[in-house]
Amino acid sequence: MEKSDKSTVISHLDPRLVRRIRIYTVVMLVMLLVIIFEVLQGAYTIAWAAGGILIGLGIGTLVSRMYRLNWDEDTNQVIGRIDWIGGVILVCYLVFVFTRTHYLSYWIQGTPLLGLIFSLTAGTMLGRVLSTEHGIKKILKTWDILGIKNKPDKNEE
């Protein structure tokens, strides 16, 4: 999406969905800054940080299904709702969030554990943002909102 299309796209999104994406992005950026700082200080290795982010990315992609994205005809907006599958995913995710430190502390302790937790959180938020953005683009293309589907491909010349 081009920058000029951004405000038009946001007008087709539920404000709660936009707020949720912004919160995930802020949390992800804060966690990434802490991770970068700790890696530069030598508290833990970049391999632990990258591994945690990659695992978190997978978890975030799975957890992003918690909110089912749909097009609401009444408001002409993309909305996210929790259905029963999303509720089950939410419960599993909450169990993971509250028990990950306990189970991970069997293998690593101290600062590397904190770094891994931050990396998992940053990766999870990144996965949720990317999956939600993908879902939004898919809905906007399906409903041919903003003429996304009809734009000529720049590679076809």
Short mmCIF file of C-alpha atoms in Angstrom, two decimals:
data_model
loop_
_atom_site.label_atom_id
_atom_site.label_comp_id
_atom_site.label_asym_id
_atom_site.label_seq_id
_atom_site.Cartn_x
_atom_site.Cartn_y
_atom_site.Cartn_z
CA MET A 1 0.00 0.00 0.00
CA GLU A 2 1.23 3.45 -0.83
CA LYS A 3 1.32 6.19 1.79
CA SER A 4 -1.49 8.14 0.13
CA ASP A 5 -3.76 5.10 0.43
CA LYS A 6 -3.09 4.66 4.16
CA SER A 7 -5.71 7.12 5.45
CA THR A 8 -8.28 5.69 3.03
CA VAL A 9 -7.55 2.16 4.20
CA ILE A 10 -7.83 3.17 7.88
CA SER A 11 -11.29 4.59 7.19
CA HIS A 12 -12.32 1.05 6.18
CA LEU A 13 -11.04 -0.48 9.44
CA ASP A 14 -12.84 -0.81 12.75
CA PRO A 15 -11.26 1.64 15.25
CA ARG A 16 -10.78 -1.19 17.77
CA LEU A 17 -8.85 -3.16 15.14
CA VAL A 18 -6.62 -0.17 14.40
CA ARG A 19 -6.02 0.39 18.13
CA ARG A 20 -5.16 -3.30 18.61
CA ILE A 21 -2.63 -3.23 15.75
CA ARG A 22 -1.04 -0.05 17.12
CA ILE A 23 -0.71 -1.57 20.60
CA TYR A 24 0.91 -4.72 19.18
CA THR A 25 3.31 -2.57 17.16
CA VAL A 26 4.31 -0.41 20.15
CA VAL A 27 4.87 -3.48 22.36
CA MET A 28 6.91 -5.11 19.60
CA LEU A 29 9.09 -2.03 19.11
CA VAL A 30 9.73 -1.61 22.84
CA MET A 31 10.66 -5.27 23.16
CA LEU A 32 12.96 -5.08 20.12
CA LEU A 33 14.73 -2.03 21.59
CA VAL A 34 15.28 -3.86 24.88
CA ILE A 35 16.53 -6.93 23.01
CA ILE A 36 18.95 -4.87 20.92
CA PHE A 37 20.24 -3.08 24.02
CA GLU A 38 20.75 -6.35 25.92
CA VAL A 39 22.48 -8.03 22.97
CA LEU A 40 24.82 -5.03 22.59
CA GLN A 41 25.57 -5.20 26.32
CA GLY A 42 26.46 -8.88 25.92
CA ALA A 43 23.75 -10.10 28.29
CA TYR A 44 22.75 -12.79 25.82
CA THR A 45 23.59 -13.81 22.29
CA ILE A 46 21.97 -12.75 19.07
CA ALA A 47 21.22 -16.42 18.35
CA TRP A 48 18.93 -16.63 21.42
CA ALA A 49 17.24 -13.38 20.42
CA ALA A 50 16.74 -14.44 16.79
CA GLY A 51 15.52 -17.89 17.82
CA GLY A 52 13.02 -16.41 20.25
CA ILE A 53 11.75 -13.95 17.65
CA LEU A 54 11.31 -16.71 15.05
CA ILE A 55 9.46 -18.98 17.49
CA GLY A 56 7.34 -16.01 18.59
CA LEU A 57 6.60 -15.18 14.96
CA GLY A 58 5.14 -18.66 14.50
CA ILE A 59 3.14 -18.37 17.71
CA GLY A 60 1.87 -14.92 16.72
CA THR A 61 0.78 -16.18 13.33
CA LEU A 62 -1.22 -18.98 14.96
CA VAL A 63 -2.65 -16.72 17.65
CA SER A 64 -3.73 -14.08 15.13
CA ARG A 65 -6.60 -16.41 14.26
CA MET A 66 -8.07 -15.48 17.64
CA TYR A 67 -9.87 -12.59 15.95
CA ARG A 68 -11.78 -13.56 12.82
CA LEU A 69 -11.69 -10.71 10.32
CA ASN A 70 -14.86 -10.00 8.34
CA TRP A 71 -16.34 -7.24 6.20
CA ASP A 72 -19.27 -5.49 7.90
CA GLU A 73 -21.78 -4.31 5.28
CA ASP A 74 -23.49 -1.88 7.68
CA THR A 75 -20.37 0.11 8.57
CA ASN A 76 -18.30 -0.68 5.45
CA GLN A 77 -15.39 -1.67 7.66
CA VAL A 78 -13.20 -4.66 8.34
CA ILE A 79 -14.00 -5.89 11.83
CA GLY A 80 -12.44 -8.52 14.07
CA ARG A 81 -14.59 -10.75 16.27
CA ILE A 82 -13.79 -13.66 18.55
CA ASP A 83 -15.68 -16.83 17.64
CA TRP A 84 -15.54 -20.14 19.54
CA ILE A 85 -12.31 -21.19 17.82
CA GLY A 86 -10.83 -17.81 18.72
CA GLY A 87 -11.95 -18.34 22.32
CA VAL A 88 -10.14 -21.68 22.51
CA ILE A 89 -7.03 -20.08 20.99
CA LEU A 90 -7.29 -17.21 23.50
CA VAL A 91 -7.40 -19.63 26.44
CA CYS A 92 -4.40 -21.59 25.09
CA TYR A 93 -2.48 -18.37 24.47
CA LEU A 94 -3.16 -17.10 27.99
CA VAL A 95 -1.98 -20.42 29.46
CA PHE A 96 1.19 -20.08 27.36
CA VAL A 97 1.78 -16.45 28.44
CA PHE A 98 1.39 -17.21 32.15
CA THR A 99 3.40 -20.47 32.19
CA ARG A 100 6.21 -19.85 29.69
CA THR A 101 8.62 -18.49 32.29
CA HIS A 102 8.04 -21.49 34.55
CA TYR A 103 8.70 -24.06 31.83
CA LEU A 104 11.54 -22.22 30.12
CA SER A 105 13.33 -21.76 33.47
CA TYR A 106 14.06 -25.52 33.49
CA TRP A 107 16.53 -24.98 30.63
CA ILE A 108 17.81 -21.43 31.03
CA GLN A 109 18.00 -18.98 33.94
CA GLY A 110 18.74 -15.37 34.59
CA THR A 111 19.25 -12.77 31.91
CA PRO A 112 19.12 -15.21 28.95
CA LEU A 113 15.66 -16.29 30.16
CA LEU A 114 14.51 -12.67 30.25
CA GLY A 115 15.94 -12.12 26.78
CA LEU A 116 14.18 -15.19 25.44
CA ILE A 117 10.87 -14.06 26.98
CA PHE A 118 11.26 -10.60 25.42
CA SER A 119 12.19 -12.18 22.08
CA LEU A 120 9.16 -14.47 22.18
CA THR A 121 6.91 -11.51 23.00
CA ALA A 122 8.35 -9.35 20.22
CA GLY A 123 8.04 -12.18 17.71
CA THR A 124 4.48 -12.92 18.81
CA MET A 125 3.46 -9.30 18.35
CA LEU A 126 5.20 -9.19 14.95
CA GLY A 127 3.37 -12.34 13.86
CA ARG A 128 0.03 -10.93 14.98
CA VAL A 129 0.58 -7.63 13.17
CA LEU A 130 1.73 -9.28 9.93
CA SER A 131 -1.09 -11.84 9.93
CA THR A 132 -3.71 -9.21 10.69
CA GLU A 133 -2.37 -6.97 7.93
CA HIS A 134 -2.45 -9.91 5.52
CA GLY A 135 -6.05 -10.66 6.50
CA ILE A 136 -7.08 -7.03 6.01
CA LYS A 137 -5.48 -6.87 2.56
CA LYS A 138 -7.17 -10.13 1.62
CA ILE A 139 -10.61 -8.80 2.61
CA LEU A 140 -10.06 -5.47 0.85
CA LYS A 141 -9.01 -7.32 -2.33
CA THR A 142 -11.93 -9.73 -2.12
CA TRP A 143 -14.48 -6.93 -1.80
CA ASP A 144 -12.57 -4.81 -4.35
CA ILE A 145 -12.36 -1.94 -1.87
CA LEU A 146 -10.17 0.96 -3.01
CA GLY A 147 -9.65 -0.71 -6.39
CA ILE A 148 -6.77 -2.82 -5.07
CA LYS A 149 -7.70 -5.78 -7.26
CA ASN A 150 -7.92 -3.67 -10.42
CA LYS A 151 -4.55 -1.93 -10.12
CA PRO A 152 -2.23 -3.05 -12.92
CA ASP A 153 0.75 -5.11 -11.88
CA LYS A 154 3.97 -3.14 -12.38
CA ASN A 155 5.77 -6.29 -13.51
CA GLU A 156 3.43 -6.76 -16.47
CA GLU A 157 4.68 -4.28 -19.03
#
